[in-house]
């Protein structure tokens, strides 16, 4: 019997009753897209929480698709049943939804699936993987391997002793040329098997590969007879991704660079099937500087900041996290944002070739800075509603207070907003409590300045209390403050003070500091005049009097 006949027989023995690959190909007609449109997918395994690196990869994929007028797919790779966690799919789908990353096809956050190229859960695609595998086996490009774990271990030991490459390949691939007769016998005996690729790759042969992020690379051909179907009937990632990305017509596979070493195998799989491989873009992981000062990948286990839950809980505005990640991907984002302060981040064009090829360093200070900028640009009403949405979920007491004092809260948020000076003291909604605390309580702790004698401090508080009025403007208030300063021996401004410091007790700023501390208990606050306006004259006077009484 010829080899070809044998291969066909083996295919029949393993998969007697499956549809043909053609049947499934016909179910996936070419997509009707404009020229240059990209089809991308985010293809996570539901094995834990949504990782910030996952949002990063999904965001890049989504942008590449949508900025080209293409399609973004969310495919769930649930073929490793042992590692799957309960609710894992929901965590991914709704997590992405919270970040505004919405797939056109695939799993939705309500757990439904949409799109004509599904199902989009790999566990629901088993007949499809089998159909094409049958084709691969029939063509002599794959075969069942009945090796037991013990046999595989023994082969590995031999390889180690002989100091030769480990793995299942070439002369070590025991069942490479298995006959149909032997397959039939083993199946009849109830032996389990995996299906392996019959690699045609040559040891030591190199080929050129062009990655959309890493650029031109020289890789070694695959010569391993990799497992494509596991003994439990589920495909391996390698096989499932090849079939799915073919049928879903993915144009760019954008994935973590831990898969770069599998590229030779993937290229071979597409070649053996006679399919064009998609382009690949391997994203460098998000890294951090750890306690020892060295760079390492953000760890699911060790780093709380790996979990997107943290960003939601702390209340970073979604848009800030998204823009931070975009800046991590393309460092020219920030310049673009400066030039286009009002545009949607979706107007920025992401370029894969500009993404970091080695490792994107996650920097919380930078995230906080970008977030402060974002919040600074919001109106008081926007701050109020976004903060309320957050507080409803994460700080119920604050939410209640905001609802009961809505107008007052909006006035507080309006301080240094909309004018020339933008307050930049809020990076995340969980900062709000601390930032507005002195508006929420009358328990202010006044600490008199040691630079000013108690008598003068007391007088400043008394005179200021008498001076403030509801008809003050920023200018008239400043005039009054200057008057109080000068009449108590302080310089009206820093310049005058610096010219002859010995003549003064201090400057206008020192006088303002006494009032600031009496009103807020702090030495650093937004504009004093605006604070008085929002507190109201009576409350401000009461605070001055209370501070005075402590001297
Ligand atoms: N399930 C794979 C992972 O989570 C997907 C890689 C890919 O995008 O192809 O790493």
Short mmCIF file of C-alpha atoms in Angstrom, two decimals, residues 12 55 74 105 159 200 208 238 269 273 349 369 475 481 543:
data_model
loop_
_atom_site.label_atom_id
_atom_site.label_comp_id
_atom_site.label_asym_id
_atom_site.label_seq_id
_atom_site.Cartn_x
_atom_site.Cartn_y
_atom_site.Cartn_z
CA UNK A 12 -10.55 7.74 8.37
CA UNK A 55 -6.16 45.43 28.20
CA UNK A 74 -12.96 38.74 20.95
CA UNK A 105 -17.65 40.04 16.82
CA UNK A 159 18.61 12.99 24.27
CA UNK A 200 9.11 18.91 7.22
CA UNK A 208 13.62 35.41 7.29
CA UNK A 238 -0.98 26.13 17.92
CA UNK A 269 1.17 24.84 10.00
CA UNK A 273 -2.56 23.59 5.10
CA UNK A 349 -3.36 56.56 14.76
CA UNK A 369 0.20 62.75 35.97
CA UNK A 475 -9.16 91.59 43.16
CA UNK A 481 -5.26 90.91 52.14
CA UNK A 543 -13.28 78.93 61.30
#
